[in-house]
Amino acid sequence: MNLEIASLIGKSTQDKIQIHKGESYAVQMPYDYFEKLTKIVRTSDSNVFTNDIPIYKRITFRDHIK
Amino acid sequence: MKKWYNSDLKVNDLIQQFKITDPDEKLSKENKNEVQKLNYIHALLTDEEHIVFIDPFLHTINDNIHLFHKMKRQLLDQNKSLLVVTSRLEDAFVLQADVMKINDEGLKVVETTENTDGKESLNTKVKVKANDKTIFVDISEIEFLESQDGKVYINLDGEKFMMETTLQNAEDELSGHGFYRCHRSYIVNLHKVKEIITWSKNAYSVIIDNNEESKIPLSRAKYNEIQERLITL
């Protein structure tokens, strides 16, 4: 998966992050980019986890994992 | 054995590994620390190849950060990728030593080479900028300094002020006051250090004794030296 920086910051640049399986990447960016980043990576083969976790109050922890 | 996203991982093993204290309790927003662990478990269970976490270390307790690193190791073993995006530079270093940074100018790698030097100063205050005002801050109150985008900021009591200097000059000025260059982009006041945490073999943090328990990146090469400095402080 390639993360094209131009699509994130809205400016022309050749910069990109090449995401390889089995590797980890730490990236700092302004909070303002989070929403756009989420939309971009969700269109690829990605699963995005945020701190805004949906909670179904009638379901137990165990059931959430099953 | 129950399955989620067709995973072969066992539910009870995951509950034990990620220390879900009461698995048969119903979820609630008050139980944020426990709910956070569900994200880690779901990341392992999903069949997607690429996992992205947005600001996972913001207001996260240290026990959960350790669990996050456990999840990271397992994700990489599963041959998945892990992209962690943070709003604060110090949080990116909680994951690993190699960090990238994106701003409106593009992408760059945050350098982590070391450069230490120092000379003592007898000053008790430093001059900082707060909007259009110049104020003077007691050096002993400073918790840590950080360099971002060529500017130096001092942090104290939850506030951040710009200092018109370079990090190298700040280090020269403050080293005689118990400050230590723990990372290329950070200087900490050793008097404000609460503890040092090892997240993984190449990710360390200095924890500041403030309300937020700020996590300041610690270079691997400085791990032993800072402990000696803290002992002899």
XYZ file of C-alpha atoms in Angstrom:
299
model
C 0.000 0.000 0.000
C 1.273 3.461 -0.869
C 0.229 6.508 1.105
C 0.490 9.440 -1.290
C 1.249 12.550 0.727
C -0.128 14.885 -1.958
C -3.623 13.486 -1.465
C -3.309 14.083 2.271
C -1.954 17.630 2.352
C -3.651 18.828 -0.835
C -0.420 20.055 -2.422
C 1.731 18.732 -5.189
C 4.517 16.478 -3.901
C 6.049 13.199 -4.935
C 6.426 12.131 -1.284
C 4.827 8.857 -0.323
C 5.042 6.194 2.361
C 5.352 2.683 1.014
C 3.638 0.422 3.520
C 5.008 -3.110 3.500
C 3.514 -6.115 5.232
C 5.380 -7.143 8.385
C 6.638 -3.589 9.017
C 5.570 -0.825 11.399
C 5.526 2.915 10.742
C 5.232 5.832 13.168
C 4.119 9.131 11.681
C 3.440 12.439 13.374
C 1.089 14.830 11.603
C -1.284 17.639 12.535
C -4.633 16.546 13.941
C -6.344 18.271 10.991
C -5.129 15.545 8.625
C -6.618 12.647 10.584
C -10.035 12.673 8.938
C -8.623 12.782 5.427
C -6.064 10.091 6.247
C -8.823 7.841 7.570
C -10.787 8.223 4.313
C -7.700 7.542 2.192
C -6.545 4.390 3.959
C -10.078 2.967 4.280
C -10.291 2.808 0.481
C -7.347 0.402 0.496
C -7.027 -2.940 2.228
C -6.833 -1.345 5.682
C -8.591 -1.390 9.005
C -8.528 1.882 10.921
C -8.755 2.046 14.701
C -9.489 5.295 16.488
C -10.090 6.267 20.103
C -13.759 6.720 19.260
C -14.650 3.102 19.820
C -18.298 2.118 19.200
C -19.765 0.678 22.373
C -22.764 -1.637 22.422
C -23.806 -1.431 26.017
C -25.835 -4.615 26.096
C -22.923 -6.722 24.928
C -20.144 -8.045 27.129
C -16.412 -7.849 26.420
C -16.391 -11.523 25.583
C -19.200 -11.100 23.048
C -17.358 -8.190 21.427
C -14.437 -10.489 20.762
C -16.489 -13.454 19.523
C -13.378 -22.129 19.573
C -15.191 -18.988 18.418
C -14.027 -17.077 15.374
C -14.091 -13.412 14.376
C -13.187 -12.353 10.848
C -12.356 -16.050 10.302
C -9.436 -15.787 12.724
C -8.109 -18.881 14.426
C -7.166 -16.994 17.588
C -8.958 -18.251 20.661
C -11.210 -15.867 22.555
C -10.081 -17.003 25.995
C -6.415 -16.677 25.052
C -6.985 -13.123 23.874
C -8.908 -12.226 27.023
C -6.010 -13.521 29.100
C -3.253 -11.998 26.981
C -4.812 -8.562 26.975
C -5.819 -8.733 30.613
C -9.530 -8.075 30.225
C -10.370 -7.958 33.905
C -14.033 -8.941 33.679
C -14.861 -10.393 30.258
C -18.500 -10.969 31.131
C -19.099 -7.369 32.116
C -21.122 -5.188 29.755
C -19.271 -2.340 28.064
C -19.591 1.259 29.180
C -17.837 4.494 28.346
C -16.591 4.694 31.938
C -14.557 1.606 31.230
C -12.375 3.322 28.609
C -9.134 1.566 29.484
C -10.732 -1.841 29.134
C -12.593 -0.877 25.961
C -9.306 0.310 24.438
C -7.993 -3.238 24.702
C -10.788 -4.386 22.385
C -9.182 -2.344 19.604
C -5.909 -4.206 20.124
C -7.694 -7.556 20.022
C -9.758 -6.651 16.968
C -6.602 -5.546 15.143
C -5.245 -9.056 15.645
C -8.495 -10.690 14.592
C -9.184 -8.721 11.429
C -8.213 -10.245 8.112
C -7.159 -6.881 6.662
C -3.444 -6.728 5.828
C -2.854 -3.146 6.890
C -3.685 -1.878 10.369
C -3.875 1.837 11.105
C -4.132 3.335 14.598
C -4.984 7.019 14.991
C -3.460 8.664 18.091
C -3.473 5.448 20.156
C -1.284 6.843 22.956
C -3.315 9.951 23.696
C -4.570 9.727 27.322
C -3.588 6.055 27.397
C -2.375 4.412 30.585
C 1.070 2.835 30.561
C -0.269 -0.684 31.059
C -2.212 -0.348 27.820
C 0.841 0.988 25.986
C 2.658 -2.200 26.984
C -0.285 -4.186 25.634
C -0.140 -2.132 22.443
C 3.481 -3.201 21.963
C 2.461 -6.800 22.558
C -0.184 -6.390 19.848
C 2.405 -4.802 17.539
C 4.725 -7.801 17.831
C 1.878 -10.185 17.053
C 0.643 -8.120 14.100
C 4.101 -8.153 12.531
C 4.323 -11.897 13.179
C 1.035 -12.210 11.279
C 2.768 -10.357 8.426
C 0.418 -7.402 8.741
C 1.607 -3.814 8.543
C 1.041 -1.337 11.365
C 0.781 2.386 10.714
C 0.537 4.524 13.849
C -0.357 8.162 13.379
C 0.027 10.616 16.229
C -0.621 14.303 16.731
C 2.287 14.658 19.173
C 5.832 13.869 18.136
C 6.699 12.335 21.493
C 3.844 9.839 21.098
C 5.239 8.667 17.753
C 8.485 7.778 19.524
C 6.525 5.623 21.971
C 6.071 3.174 19.097
C 9.626 3.093 17.769
C 12.804 5.064 17.196
C 12.254 5.609 13.462
C 9.672 8.313 13.035
C 8.364 10.275 10.062
C 6.645 13.602 10.094
C 4.060 15.068 7.729
C 3.189 18.742 7.529
C 1.945 21.046 4.784
C 5.392 20.940 3.186
C 5.366 17.165 2.770
C 7.017 14.157 4.378
C 10.322 13.988 6.177
C 12.162 11.546 8.384
C 12.816 12.775 11.920
C 16.554 12.523 12.465
C 17.713 10.700 15.564
C 21.482 11.117 15.531
C 23.011 12.460 18.696
C 24.870 15.702 19.304
C 25.701 16.579 22.853
C 27.802 19.346 24.302
C 27.270 21.696 27.168
C 28.477 24.481 29.333
C 27.054 25.781 32.544
C 25.131 28.967 33.066
C 24.216 30.837 36.206
C 20.974 32.250 34.807
C 17.861 31.367 36.788
C 15.321 32.450 34.164
C 14.921 32.148 30.421
C 13.150 34.482 28.035
C 10.219 33.043 26.094
C 7.521 34.312 23.737
C 3.822 34.085 24.575
C 1.836 35.532 21.665
C 3.152 39.085 21.391
C 4.535 39.204 24.928
C 7.963 38.342 26.214
C 7.896 36.615 29.581
C 10.576 35.218 31.872
C 10.266 31.686 33.159
C 12.047 30.131 36.131
C 14.379 27.478 34.740
C 13.534 25.137 37.618
C 9.870 25.100 36.520
C 10.591 23.919 32.979
C 9.646 20.285 32.428
C 11.085 19.699 28.973
C 12.044 21.411 25.738
C 11.275 20.213 22.257
C 12.357 21.212 18.788
C 9.714 21.177 16.076
C 9.972 22.636 12.581
C 13.115 24.551 13.499
C 11.570 26.185 16.568
C 12.216 25.450 20.223
C 9.316 25.189 22.670
C 9.486 24.916 26.423
C 6.822 23.007 28.297
C 5.808 23.651 31.849
C 2.660 22.884 33.782
C 0.686 22.004 30.654
C 1.696 25.178 28.804
C 3.974 25.548 25.804
C 6.022 28.656 24.975
C 8.340 29.405 22.109
C 11.962 30.163 22.910
C 13.979 32.126 20.392
C 17.026 29.891 20.275
C 18.213 26.585 18.889
C 17.986 23.379 20.869
C 21.772 23.218 20.917
C 22.007 26.704 22.448
C 19.248 25.851 24.921
C 21.188 22.750 25.898
C 24.319 24.823 26.414
C 22.392 27.268 28.555
C 20.525 24.703 30.650
C 22.890 21.760 31.075
C 24.249 23.237 34.284
C 20.747 23.266 35.747
C 20.138 19.523 35.579
C 18.804 19.416 32.023
C 19.699 16.522 29.765
C 19.530 16.038 26.001
C 17.699 12.724 25.948
C 16.922 12.791 22.245
C 17.912 14.805 19.197
C 14.700 16.828 19.483
C 14.174 16.842 23.259
C 15.795 18.088 26.451
C 14.352 17.083 29.827
C 14.690 18.612 33.252
C 16.073 15.663 35.210
C 14.520 17.072 38.382
C 11.086 16.507 36.781
C 11.679 12.925 35.660
C 9.369 10.426 37.314
C 10.448 7.219 35.613
C 11.882 5.631 32.480
C 9.821 3.098 30.604
C 11.044 0.547 28.087
C 8.267 -0.138 25.591
C 10.323 -2.375 23.312
C 13.976 -3.003 22.441
C 14.208 0.318 20.601
C 11.442 2.447 22.119
C 11.964 4.181 25.434
C 10.227 7.095 27.150
C 11.109 9.413 29.985
C 7.974 10.063 32.016
C 7.626 13.575 33.389
C 6.150 14.070 36.829
C 3.210 16.259 35.756
C -0.560 15.787 35.564
C -0.359 14.475 32.027
C 2.643 12.231 32.726
C 4.208 13.445 29.455
C 6.132 10.770 27.597
C 9.380 12.148 26.205
C 11.352 10.052 23.715
C 14.643 8.667 24.961
C 17.303 7.628 22.458
C 18.597 4.115 22.882
C 22.160 5.449 23.092
C 21.155 7.632 26.060
C 19.380 4.920 28.038
C 22.288 4.146 30.369
C 23.686 7.655 30.596
C 20.434 9.262 31.732
C 20.134 6.721 34.536
C 23.635 7.589 35.733
C 22.752 11.280 35.574
C 19.567 10.694 37.572
C 21.432 8.749 40.249
C 24.086 11.429 40.667
C 21.665 14.354 40.419
